[in-house]
Amino acid sequence: MQQHDICILGAGPGGATAALHLANKGLPCVLIDKAVFPRDKVCGDALSGKVVNELKRIAPELPTLLGEQKEQLPSWGIHFISPAGHKLSVPFKPNYDAAQDVPSGYISKRIDFDNFLIEQVKQRPEITLLEGIDIAKVERNAQGYTLTDKSGKHQINTRLLIAANGAHSAFARQEAGIKQEPQHYCAGLRAYYKNVAGLDKDNFIELHFLKDFLPGYFWIFPLPGGYANVGVGMLSETVSQKKVNLKKEMLCMIETHPEFKQRFAGAELMGDIKGYGLPLGSKKRMISGDNYMLVGDAASLIDPFTGEGISNAMISGRWAAAQAELCLQQQNFSADFMQGYDKAVYNRLWKELKLSRRMQQLLDYPWLFNQVASKASKNQALAETISCMFTDLDLRERLKQPSFYLKLLFN
Ligand SMILES: Cc1cc2nc3c(=O)[nH]c(=O)nc-3n(C[C@H](O)[C@H](O)[C@H](O)COP(=O)(O)OP(=O)(O)OC[C@H]3O[C@@H](n4cnc5c(N)ncnc54)[C@H](O)[C@@H]3O)c2cc1C
């Protein structure tokens, strides 16, 4: 039986970030994962500017260190392809210079990116990293929680549990009462291909909204070494209502869609097509309670429009570390006190999650989406406005106003 003040369950980006911020504060913790790193995680592998910012907050040198890794590609923007086939290209920075500027985003297989974070963890004496330990039981006790692994050999007592064990967290369901609601949950598939033709020279990621696959989306994200991450995502509600077989649909699009048929003609599927859930942050939830906090996917914080979840996992990990410090200082682990964590996370994220929910709903009106994309593909100023919307939340607010669309349609 081990005794720790703070135990973090799950060493993905959320858990590893929480541990690293605790270490920066000089606070020890135990970080447990069932996997031994490097390990794979089904994902689109796109790291946004928000991830880069969070790396900087852990240690100022980390973004440069990530940029030096040969396992990543810098990415300069997104191509949105509307149901009518209009391509709207949105650079992450307007008027960027790929040769001079520091990239705003990267694409890196999760097996590499998560291990990059774990390498940082391993350098910190404050963090006890336990790999290959599958926690099967988490039980409440008088002081906090007891965690027991599958073999029964490992038992850990903790006063504060930070549950960062991902989309399938049993703790989030059973202890925190977070239900998997199909209207706030997405199903995703990921495949790795080699030699997909026609990838962007500046590694723009591609999000295709195909008319026969709405409200789902199909993506192609370039990776180093001639690889691409290819996948699909669709709201679970739609998957079950329309009885969609995602794998069949994805392969069918690749084989029959006029553009993809050509681009994948010389491509090779590497390994299996794998699926995983995306718990969306389109609804506010209670993400803490007596002696615990939920972080990342366990707290359902994925952006409902873009499917981005790594940065939000890291942001919540950072706030969990800040709350943990307060808990230890004040020796208060009560649900009431822990509410400070919920407030901090939603103060930072709720505005953008709500707006993304709006944009997700735009997919119910493909004609409107087509109009926006068509106009923007011919109008540089509008394309730039949309580009700025990615970084400027006040500008993004305009998407909520019907007048934005009216002006667009009738100008
Ligand atoms: C198909 C798909 C595409 C996506 N694309 C993107 C994208 O391009 N960009 C982006 O930002 N986000 C994307 N996401 C979302 C992103 O993958 C998640 O939001 C992110 O991984 C959340 O990080 P996390 O640390 O909360 O959880 P995870 O990364 O899932 O880490 C959880 C950790 O907990 C461990 N664990 C689980 N159970 C136990 C247990 N019982 N005992 C011990 N350890 C345990 C796991 O081994 C794992 O290491 C995508 C998701 C999917 C499914």
CSV table of C-alpha atoms and ligand atoms in Angstrom, one decimal:
chain,number,residue,atom,x,y,z
A,1,MET,CA,0.0,0.0,0.0
A,2,GLN,CA,1.4,3.3,-1.1
A,3,GLN,CA,0.3,6.7,0.4
A,4,HIS,CA,0.3,9.9,-1.7
A,5,ASP,CA,-1.3,13.3,-1.2
A,6,ILE,CA,-1.9,13.6,-5.0
A,7,CYS,CA,-2.5,10.7,-7.4
A,8,ILE,CA,-3.0,11.3,-11.1
A,9,LEU,CA,-4.7,8.5,-13.0
A,10,GLY,CA,-3.8,8.6,-16.7
A,11,ALA,CA,-0.6,10.0,-18.2
A,12,GLY,CA,-1.9,11.4,-21.5
A,13,PRO,CA,-1.6,15.1,-22.2
A,14,GLY,CA,-4.1,16.0,-19.4
A,15,GLY,CA,-2.4,14.0,-16.7
A,16,ALA,CA,1.2,14.6,-17.7
A,17,THR,CA,0.5,18.4,-17.8
A,18,ALA,CA,-1.1,18.3,-14.3
A,19,ALA,CA,2.0,16.4,-13.0
A,20,LEU,CA,4.5,18.8,-14.7
A,21,HIS,CA,2.7,21.9,-13.2
A,22,LEU,CA,2.7,20.3,-9.8
A,23,ALA,CA,6.4,19.6,-10.1
A,24,ASN,CA,7.0,23.3,-11.1
A,25,LYS,CA,5.3,24.2,-7.8
A,26,GLY,CA,7.6,21.7,-5.9
A,27,LEU,CA,4.6,19.4,-5.1
A,28,PRO,CA,5.2,15.6,-5.4
A,29,CYS,CA,2.6,13.3,-7.0
A,30,VAL,CA,2.2,9.8,-8.4
A,31,LEU,CA,1.3,9.5,-12.1
A,32,ILE,CA,-0.1,6.1,-13.1
A,33,ASP,CA,-0.8,4.7,-16.6
A,34,LYS,CA,-1.9,1.3,-17.7
A,35,ALA,CA,0.3,1.7,-20.8
A,36,VAL,CA,4.1,1.7,-21.1
A,37,PHE,CA,5.2,4.7,-23.1
A,38,PRO,CA,5.7,5.3,-26.0
A,39,ARG,CA,2.1,4.2,-26.6
A,40,ASP,CA,-0.5,4.9,-29.4
A,41,LYS,CA,-3.7,6.9,-28.9
A,42,VAL,CA,-6.4,7.1,-31.6
A,43,CYS,CA,-6.4,10.7,-32.6
A,44,GLY,CA,-6.1,13.1,-35.6
A,45,ASP,CA,-2.6,14.0,-34.3
A,46,ALA,CA,-3.2,17.8,-34.9
A,47,LEU,CA,-1.6,20.0,-32.3
A,48,SER,CA,-3.1,23.5,-32.3
A,49,GLY,CA,-1.6,26.9,-31.3
A,50,LYS,CA,-3.3,26.4,-27.9
A,51,VAL,CA,-1.1,23.2,-27.4
A,52,VAL,CA,2.0,25.3,-28.2
A,53,ASN,CA,0.9,27.9,-25.6
A,54,GLU,CA,0.3,25.3,-23.0
A,55,LEU,CA,3.8,23.8,-23.6
A,56,LYS,CA,5.2,27.3,-23.1
A,57,ARG,CA,3.4,27.5,-19.7
A,58,ILE,CA,5.0,24.3,-18.6
A,59,ALA,CA,8.5,25.5,-19.6
A,60,PRO,CA,9.3,28.3,-22.0
A,61,GLU,CA,11.8,26.1,-24.0
A,62,LEU,CA,9.3,23.3,-24.8
A,63,PRO,CA,7.8,24.7,-28.0
A,64,THR,CA,11.3,25.0,-29.5
A,65,LEU,CA,12.2,21.6,-28.3
A,66,LEU,CA,9.0,20.2,-29.9
A,67,GLY,CA,9.9,22.1,-33.2
A,68,GLU,CA,13.3,20.3,-33.2
A,69,GLN,CA,11.7,16.8,-33.0
A,70,LYS,CA,12.0,15.0,-36.4
A,71,GLU,CA,8.6,13.3,-35.6
A,72,GLN,CA,6.5,16.4,-36.2
A,73,LEU,CA,5.5,18.6,-39.1
A,74,PRO,CA,4.8,22.3,-38.7
A,75,SER,CA,1.3,23.2,-40.1
A,76,TRP,CA,0.3,26.6,-41.2
A,77,GLY,CA,-3.5,26.4,-41.6
A,78,ILE,CA,-6.7,24.5,-42.4
A,79,HIS,CA,-8.5,23.9,-45.7
A,80,PHE,CA,-12.3,23.6,-45.1
A,81,ILE,CA,-14.0,21.9,-48.0
A,82,SER,CA,-17.7,22.7,-48.1
A,83,PRO,CA,-20.4,20.2,-49.1
A,84,ALA,CA,-20.6,21.9,-52.6
A,85,GLY,CA,-16.8,21.4,-52.9
A,86,HIS,CA,-15.7,25.0,-52.2
A,87,LYS,CA,-12.3,25.2,-50.6
A,88,LEU,CA,-11.9,27.7,-47.9
A,89,SER,CA,-8.3,28.1,-46.9
A,90,VAL,CA,-7.7,29.5,-43.4
A,91,PRO,CA,-4.1,30.2,-42.4
A,92,PHE,CA,-3.5,30.0,-38.6
A,93,LYS,CA,-1.7,33.4,-39.0
A,94,PRO,CA,-2.8,35.9,-41.8
A,95,ASN,CA,0.1,36.7,-44.2
A,96,TYR,CA,2.4,34.1,-42.6
A,97,ASP,CA,5.9,33.4,-43.9
A,98,ALA,CA,6.7,29.6,-43.6
A,99,ALA,CA,10.4,30.2,-43.9
A,100,GLN,CA,10.7,32.9,-41.2
A,101,ASP,CA,7.8,32.6,-38.7
A,102,VAL,CA,7.4,30.3,-35.7
A,103,PRO,CA,4.7,27.8,-36.6
A,104,SER,CA,1.3,28.1,-34.8
A,105,GLY,CA,0.5,24.4,-35.0
A,106,TYR,CA,2.1,21.0,-35.6
A,107,ILE,CA,1.0,17.5,-36.6
A,108,SER,CA,2.7,14.7,-34.7
A,109,LYS,CA,1.6,11.1,-34.1
A,110,ARG,CA,0.4,10.8,-30.6
A,111,ILE,CA,2.8,7.9,-30.0
A,112,ASP,CA,5.5,10.6,-30.4
A,113,PHE,CA,3.9,13.7,-28.9
A,114,ASP,CA,2.7,11.9,-25.7
A,115,ASN,CA,6.1,10.4,-25.2
A,116,PHE,CA,7.6,13.8,-25.7
A,117,LEU,CA,5.6,14.9,-22.6
A,118,ILE,CA,6.5,11.7,-20.7
A,119,GLU,CA,10.2,12.4,-21.4
A,120,GLN,CA,9.7,15.7,-19.6
A,121,VAL,CA,7.9,13.9,-16.7
A,122,LYS,CA,10.8,11.5,-16.4
A,123,GLN,CA,13.2,14.3,-15.7
A,124,ARG,CA,11.3,15.6,-12.7
A,125,PRO,CA,12.2,14.0,-9.3
A,126,GLU,CA,8.9,15.3,-7.9
A,127,ILE,CA,6.9,12.9,-10.1
A,128,THR,CA,6.7,9.1,-9.4
A,129,LEU,CA,5.7,7.7,-12.8
A,130,LEU,CA,4.2,4.2,-12.6
A,131,GLU,CA,3.7,2.6,-16.1
A,132,GLY,CA,2.0,-0.6,-17.0
A,133,ILE,CA,-0.4,-0.5,-14.0
A,134,ASP,CA,-4.1,-0.9,-15.0
A,135,ILE,CA,-6.3,0.5,-12.3
A,136,ALA,CA,-9.4,-1.7,-12.0
A,137,LYS,CA,-11.0,-0.3,-8.8
A,138,VAL,CA,-11.3,3.2,-7.3
A,139,GLU,CA,-12.9,3.2,-3.9
A,140,ARG,CA,-13.8,6.0,-1.5
A,141,ASN,CA,-12.3,5.9,1.9
A,142,ALA,CA,-12.3,8.2,5.0
A,143,GLN,CA,-9.3,10.2,3.7
A,144,GLY,CA,-9.9,10.2,0.0
A,145,TYR,CA,-9.6,7.3,-2.5
A,146,THR,CA,-8.0,3.9,-2.7
A,147,LEU,CA,-6.9,2.7,-6.2
A,148,THR,CA,-6.3,-1.0,-6.8
A,149,ASP,CA,-4.8,-2.5,-10.0
A,150,LYS,CA,-6.1,-5.5,-12.0
A,151,SER,CA,-3.5,-7.9,-10.5
A,152,GLY,CA,-4.3,-6.7,-6.9
A,153,LYS,CA,-0.6,-6.2,-6.3
A,154,HIS,CA,-0.7,-2.4,-6.3
A,155,GLN,CA,-2.8,-0.3,-3.9
A,156,ILE,CA,-2.5,3.4,-3.7
A,157,ASN,CA,-4.2,5.6,-1.1
A,158,THR,CA,-4.6,9.3,-2.0
A,159,ARG,CA,-6.2,12.4,-0.5
A,160,LEU,CA,-6.7,13.9,-3.9
A,161,LEU,CA,-7.4,12.0,-7.1
A,162,ILE,CA,-6.9,13.8,-10.5
A,163,ALA,CA,-8.8,11.5,-12.9
A,164,ALA,CA,-7.2,12.0,-16.4
A,165,ASN,CA,-7.9,8.5,-17.7
A,166,GLY,CA,-9.6,9.5,-21.0
A,167,ALA,CA,-12.8,9.1,-22.8
A,168,HIS,CA,-13.6,5.7,-21.4
A,169,SER,CA,-13.0,6.7,-17.7
A,170,ALA,CA,-15.1,4.4,-15.5
A,171,PHE,CA,-14.4,6.8,-12.6
A,172,ALA,CA,-16.0,9.7,-14.5
A,173,ARG,CA,-19.1,7.6,-15.2
A,174,GLN,CA,-19.5,5.8,-11.9
A,175,GLU,CA,-18.2,8.3,-9.3
A,176,ALA,CA,-18.7,11.7,-11.0
A,177,GLY,CA,-22.0,10.6,-12.7
A,178,ILE,CA,-21.0,11.9,-16.2
A,179,LYS,CA,-23.3,10.1,-18.6
A,180,GLN,CA,-22.3,9.4,-22.2
A,181,GLU,CA,-25.0,11.4,-24.1
A,182,PRO,CA,-25.1,10.6,-27.8
A,183,GLN,CA,-25.9,14.3,-28.7
A,184,HIS,CA,-22.8,15.3,-26.8
A,185,TYR,CA,-20.5,12.5,-28.0
A,186,CYS,CA,-18.8,11.8,-31.2
A,187,ALA,CA,-17.5,8.6,-32.8
A,188,GLY,CA,-14.2,8.7,-34.6
A,189,LEU,CA,-12.0,6.5,-36.8
A,190,ARG,CA,-8.3,6.9,-37.6
A,191,ALA,CA,-6.1,5.3,-40.2
A,192,TYR,CA,-2.5,5.9,-41.2
A,193,TYR,CA,-1.9,6.0,-45.0
A,194,LYS,CA,1.4,6.3,-46.9
A,195,ASN,CA,1.7,8.3,-50.1
A,196,VAL,CA,-1.6,10.1,-50.3
A,197,ALA,CA,-1.2,12.5,-53.3
A,198,GLY,CA,-2.0,16.3,-53.3
A,199,LEU,CA,-1.1,17.2,-49.7
A,200,ASP,CA,-0.6,20.9,-49.1
A,201,LYS,CA,3.0,22.3,-49.4
A,202,ASP,CA,2.6,24.1,-46.1
A,203,ASN,CA,1.0,21.1,-44.4
A,204,PHE,CA,-2.5,22.7,-44.1
A,205,ILE,CA,-4.8,20.1,-42.5
A,206,GLU,CA,-7.9,19.2,-44.5
A,207,LEU,CA,-11.4,19.0,-43.2
A,208,HIS,CA,-13.9,17.8,-45.8
A,209,PHE,CA,-17.7,18.2,-45.2
A,210,LEU,CA,-19.1,15.9,-47.9
A,211,LYS,CA,-22.7,16.2,-48.8
A,212,ASP,CA,-23.5,12.5,-48.4
A,213,PHE,CA,-21.7,12.3,-45.1
A,214,LEU,CA,-23.2,15.2,-43.2
A,215,PRO,CA,-23.2,16.1,-40.3
A,216,GLY,CA,-19.9,14.1,-40.2
A,217,TYR,CA,-16.5,15.1,-41.5
A,218,PHE,CA,-13.6,13.4,-43.2
A,219,TRP,CA,-10.0,14.6,-42.6
A,220,ILE,CA,-6.6,14.2,-44.1
A,221,PHE,CA,-3.7,15.5,-42.0
A,222,PRO,CA,-0.2,15.3,-43.4
A,223,LEU,CA,2.5,13.7,-41.2
A,224,PRO,CA,6.3,13.3,-41.5
A,225,GLY,CA,7.8,10.6,-43.7
A,226,GLY,CA,5.1,10.6,-46.4
A,227,TYR,CA,2.4,9.5,-44.0
A,228,ALA,CA,-1.0,11.0,-43.5
A,229,ASN,CA,-3.6,10.7,-40.7
A,230,VAL,CA,-6.9,10.0,-42.4
A,231,GLY,CA,-10.2,9.7,-40.4
A,232,VAL,CA,-13.8,10.4,-40.0
A,233,GLY,CA,-15.9,11.8,-37.1
A,234,MET,CA,-19.7,11.9,-36.6
A,235,LEU,CA,-22.0,12.7,-33.7
A,236,SER,CA,-23.0,9.4,-32.0
A,237,GLU,CA,-26.6,10.4,-32.1
A,238,THR,CA,-26.5,10.5,-35.9
A,239,VAL,CA,-24.5,7.3,-36.2
A,240,SER,CA,-27.2,5.4,-34.3
A,241,GLN,CA,-30.2,7.2,-35.8
A,242,LYS,CA,-29.0,6.6,-39.4
A,243,LYS,CA,-27.3,3.3,-38.6
A,244,VAL,CA,-24.0,4.5,-40.1
A,245,ASN,CA,-21.2,2.0,-40.5
A,246,LEU,CA,-18.3,4.5,-40.2
A,247,LYS,CA,-15.6,2.2,-41.4
A,248,LYS,CA,-17.6,1.1,-44.5
A,249,GLU,CA,-18.5,4.8,-45.3
A,250,MET,CA,-14.9,5.9,-44.9
A,251,LEU,CA,-13.5,3.3,-47.2
A,252,CYS,CA,-16.3,3.9,-49.7
A,253,MET,CA,-15.5,7.6,-49.8
A,254,ILE,CA,-11.8,6.9,-50.4
A,255,GLU,CA,-12.6,4.4,-53.2
A,256,THR,CA,-15.4,6.3,-55.0
A,257,HIS,CA,-15.2,10.1,-54.3
A,258,PRO,CA,-13.9,11.6,-57.6
A,259,GLU,CA,-11.1,13.6,-55.8
A,260,PHE,CA,-10.1,11.0,-53.2
A,261,LYS,CA,-10.2,8.1,-55.7
A,262,GLN,CA,-7.3,9.8,-57.5
A,263,ARG,CA,-5.4,11.0,-54.4
A,264,PHE,CA,-5.5,7.6,-52.8
A,265,ALA,CA,-4.8,5.6,-56.0
A,266,GLY,CA,-1.1,5.1,-55.1
A,267,ALA,CA,-1.7,5.2,-51.3
A,268,GLU,CA,-1.2,2.3,-48.9
A,269,LEU,CA,-3.1,1.7,-45.7
A,270,MET,CA,-0.6,1.2,-42.8
A,271,GLY,CA,-2.0,-1.0,-40.0
A,272,ASP,CA,-5.6,-1.2,-38.8
A,273,ILE,CA,-8.4,1.4,-38.9
A,274,LYS,CA,-9.0,2.2,-35.3
A,275,GLY,CA,-12.0,3.8,-33.5
A,276,TYR,CA,-12.4,5.8,-30.3
A,277,GLY,CA,-14.9,8.1,-28.6
A,278,LEU,CA,-14.8,11.9,-28.4
A,279,PRO,CA,-16.7,13.2,-25.3
A,280,LEU,CA,-17.7,16.7,-26.4
A,281,GLY,CA,-17.7,19.8,-24.3
A,282,SER,CA,-21.0,21.1,-25.7
A,283,LYS,CA,-22.6,20.8,-22.3
A,284,LYS,CA,-21.4,22.1,-18.9
A,285,ARG,CA,-20.8,19.4,-16.3
A,286,MET,CA,-19.7,19.1,-12.7
A,287,ILE,CA,-16.1,18.1,-13.1
A,288,SER,CA,-15.0,17.8,-9.5
A,289,GLY,CA,-16.3,16.5,-6.1
A,290,ASP,CA,-15.1,15.5,-2.7
A,291,ASN,CA,-11.3,14.6,-3.1
A,292,TYR,CA,-11.3,14.5,-6.9
A,293,MET,CA,-11.1,16.5,-10.1
A,294,LEU,CA,-11.7,15.3,-13.7
A,295,VAL,CA,-9.3,16.4,-16.4
A,296,GLY,CA,-9.3,16.3,-20.2
A,297,ASP,CA,-11.5,13.7,-21.9
A,298,ALA,CA,-12.6,12.3,-18.5
A,299,ALA,CA,-14.2,15.8,-18.0
A,300,SER,CA,-15.7,15.8,-21.6
A,301,LEU,CA,-13.9,18.9,-22.8
A,302,ILE,CA,-13.4,18.3,-26.6
A,303,ASP,CA,-14.3,21.1,-29.0
A,304,PRO,CA,-17.6,20.1,-30.6
A,305,PHE,CA,-16.8,21.7,-34.0
A,306,THR,CA,-13.1,20.9,-34.6
A,307,GLY,CA,-12.8,17.7,-32.5
A,308,GLU,CA,-9.7,19.3,-30.8
A,309,GLY,CA,-9.1,17.9,-27.3
A,310,ILE,CA,-5.4,17.9,-26.6
A,311,SER,CA,-5.1,21.6,-25.7
A,312,ASN,CA,-8.2,21.5,-23.5
A,313,ALA,CA,-6.9,18.5,-21.7
A,314,MET,CA,-3.7,20.4,-21.0
A,315,ILE,CA,-5.5,23.5,-19.9
A,316,SER,CA,-7.6,21.6,-17.5
A,317,GLY,CA,-4.5,19.7,-16.2
A,318,ARG,CA,-2.9,23.1,-15.5
A,319,TRP,CA,-5.9,24.3,-13.5
A,320,ALA,CA,-6.1,21.0,-11.7
A,321,ALA,CA,-2.6,21.5,-10.5
A,322,ALA,CA,-3.4,25.1,-9.3
A,323,GLN,CA,-6.4,23.8,-7.4
A,324,ALA,CA,-4.4,20.9,-5.9
A,325,GLU,CA,-1.9,23.5,-4.5
A,326,LEU,CA,-4.8,25.4,-2.8
A,327,CYS,CA,-6.2,22.2,-1.4
A,328,LEU,CA,-2.9,21.2,0.2
A,329,GLN,CA,-2.3,24.8,1.5
A,330,GLN,CA,-5.7,25.0,3.1
A,331,GLN,CA,-6.1,21.2,3.9
A,332,ASN,CA,-9.5,21.4,2.2
A,333,PHE,CA,-10.5,18.7,-0.2
A,334,SER,CA,-14.3,19.2,0.0
A,335,ALA,CA,-16.6,19.3,-3.1
A,336,ASP,CA,-17.5,22.9,-2.2
A,337,PHE,CA,-13.8,24.0,-2.3
A,338,MET,CA,-13.1,22.0,-5.4
A,339,GLN,CA,-15.8,24.1,-7.2
A,340,GLY,CA,-13.0,26.7,-7.8
A,341,TYR,CA,-11.6,24.2,-10.3
A,342,ASP,CA,-14.8,24.0,-12.3
A,343,LYS,CA,-15.1,27.8,-12.4
A,344,ALA,CA,-11.5,28.2,-13.6
A,345,VAL,CA,-11.8,25.6,-16.4
A,346,TYR,CA,-15.2,26.9,-17.7
A,347,ASN,CA,-14.1,30.6,-17.3
A,348,ARG,CA,-11.3,29.8,-19.8
A,349,LEU,CA,-13.2,27.4,-22.1
A,350,TRP,CA,-16.9,27.8,-22.0
A,351,LYS,CA,-17.2,30.8,-24.3
A,352,GLU,CA,-15.3,29.0,-27.1
A,353,LEU,CA,-17.0,25.6,-26.5
A,354,LYS,CA,-20.4,27.4,-26.8
A,355,LEU,CA,-19.4,29.1,-30.0
A,356,SER,CA,-18.1,25.8,-31.4
A,357,ARG,CA,-21.4,24.2,-30.6
A,358,ARG,CA,-23.1,26.9,-32.7
A,359,MET,CA,-20.7,26.2,-35.6
A,360,GLN,CA,-21.4,22.5,-35.2
A,361,GLN,CA,-25.0,23.3,-35.6
A,362,LEU,CA,-24.2,25.1,-38.9
A,363,LEU,CA,-23.7,21.6,-40.4
A,364,ASP,CA,-27.4,21.1,-40.1
A,365,TYR,CA,-27.7,23.9,-42.8
A,366,PRO,CA,-25.4,22.7,-45.5
A,367,TRP,CA,-26.7,25.4,-47.9
A,368,LEU,CA,-25.6,28.2,-45.5
A,369,PHE,CA,-22.2,26.5,-45.1
A,370,ASN,CA,-21.9,26.3,-48.9
A,371,GLN,CA,-22.7,30.0,-49.2
A,372,VAL,CA,-20.1,31.1,-46.5
A,373,ALA,CA,-17.4,28.9,-48.1
A,374,SER,CA,-18.2,30.0,-51.6
A,375,LYS,CA,-18.1,33.7,-50.8
A,376,ALA,CA,-15.0,33.4,-48.7
A,377,SER,CA,-13.2,31.4,-51.4
A,378,LYS,CA,-13.7,34.4,-53.8
A,379,ASN,CA,-13.3,37.2,-51.2
A,380,GLN,CA,-9.9,37.7,-49.6
A,381,ALA,CA,-11.2,40.1,-46.9
A,382,LEU,CA,-13.8,37.6,-45.8
A,383,ALA,CA,-11.3,34.7,-45.8
A,384,GLU,CA,-9.0,36.8,-43.6
A,385,THR,CA,-11.9,37.7,-41.2
A,386,ILE,CA,-12.6,33.9,-40.8
A,387,SER,CA,-8.9,33.3,-40.4
A,388,CYS,CA,-8.8,35.8,-37.5
A,389,MET,CA,-11.8,34.2,-36.0
A,390,PHE,CA,-9.6,31.2,-35.0
A,391,THR,CA,-7.6,33.4,-32.6
A,392,ASP,CA,-10.0,36.2,-31.9
A,393,LEU,CA,-13.0,35.2,-29.8
A,394,ASP,CA,-14.8,38.6,-30.1
A,395,LEU,CA,-14.7,38.2,-33.9
A,396,ARG,CA,-16.0,34.6,-33.5
A,397,GLU,CA,-18.9,36.0,-31.6
A,398,ARG,CA,-20.2,37.4,-34.9
A,399,LEU,CA,-21.0,33.9,-36.0
A,400,LYS,CA,-23.8,33.9,-33.4
A,401,GLN,CA,-25.4,36.9,-35.0
A,402,PRO,CA,-27.9,36.3,-37.9
A,403,SER,CA,-26.9,39.7,-39.3
A,404,PHE,CA,-23.4,38.2,-40.1
A,405,TYR,CA,-25.0,35.6,-42.4
A,406,LEU,CA,-27.5,38.1,-43.9
A,407,LYS,CA,-24.8,40.5,-44.8
A,408,LEU,CA,-22.8,37.7,-46.3
A,409,LEU,CA,-25.6,36.3,-48.4
A,410,PHE,CA,-26.9,39.6,-49.8
A,411,ASN,CA,-23.6,41.6,-50.2
B,1,LIG,C1,-10.6,9.9,-33.8
B,1,LIG,C2,-10.1,11.0,-32.9
B,1,LIG,C3,-9.5,12.1,-33.5
B,1,LIG,C4,-9.0,13.2,-32.7
B,1,LIG,N1,-8.3,14.2,-33.3
B,1,LIG,C5,-7.8,15.2,-32.5
B,1,LIG,C6,-6.9,16.1,-33.1
B,1,LIG,O1,-6.5,16.1,-34.2
B,1,LIG,N2,-6.4,17.1,-32.3
B,1,LIG,C7,-6.8,17.2,-30.9
B,1,LIG,O2,-6.3,18.1,-30.3
B,1,LIG,N3,-7.6,16.3,-30.4
B,1,LIG,C8,-8.1,15.2,-31.1
B,1,LIG,N4,-8.8,14.3,-30.6
B,1,LIG,C9,-9.1,14.3,-29.1
B,1,LIG,C10,-7.9,13.9,-28.3
B,1,LIG,O3,-7.4,12.6,-28.7
B,1,LIG,C11,-8.2,13.8,-26.8
B,1,LIG,O4,-9.0,15.0,-26.5
B,1,LIG,C12,-7.0,13.8,-25.9
B,1,LIG,O5,-6.3,12.6,-26.1
B,1,LIG,C13,-7.4,13.9,-24.4
B,1,LIG,O6,-6.3,13.7,-23.6
B,1,LIG,P1,-6.4,13.1,-22.1
B,1,LIG,O7,-5.1,13.2,-21.5
B,1,LIG,O8,-7.6,13.6,-21.5
B,1,LIG,O9,-6.7,11.5,-22.4
B,1,LIG,P2,-5.9,10.4,-23.1
B,1,LIG,O10,-5.0,11.0,-24.1
B,1,LIG,O11,-7.0,9.4,-23.6
B,1,LIG,O12,-5.1,9.7,-22.0
B,1,LIG,C14,-5.6,8.9,-21.0
B,1,LIG,C15,-4.6,8.0,-20.4
B,1,LIG,O13,-5.2,7.3,-19.3
B,1,LIG,C16,-4.7,5.9,-19.4
B,1,LIG,N5,-5.7,5.0,-18.7
B,1,LIG,C17,-7.0,4.8,-19.1
B,1,LIG,N6,-7.5,3.9,-18.3
B,1,LIG,C18,-6.6,3.6,-17.3
B,1,LIG,C19,-6.6,2.7,-16.2
B,1,LIG,N7,-7.7,2.0,-15.9
B,1,LIG,N8,-5.5,2.6,-15.5
B,1,LIG,C20,-4.4,3.4,-15.8
B,1,LIG,N9,-4.4,4.2,-16.8
B,1,LIG,C21,-5.4,4.3,-17.6
B,1,LIG,C22,-4.5,5.6,-20.9
B,1,LIG,O14,-3.6,4.6,-21.1
B,1,LIG,C23,-4.1,7.0,-21.4
B,1,LIG,O15,-2.7,7.0,-21.5
B,1,LIG,C24,-9.3,13.2,-31.3
B,1,LIG,C25,-9.9,12.1,-30.7
B,1,LIG,C26,-10.3,11.0,-31.5
B,1,LIG,C27,-11.0,9.8,-30.9
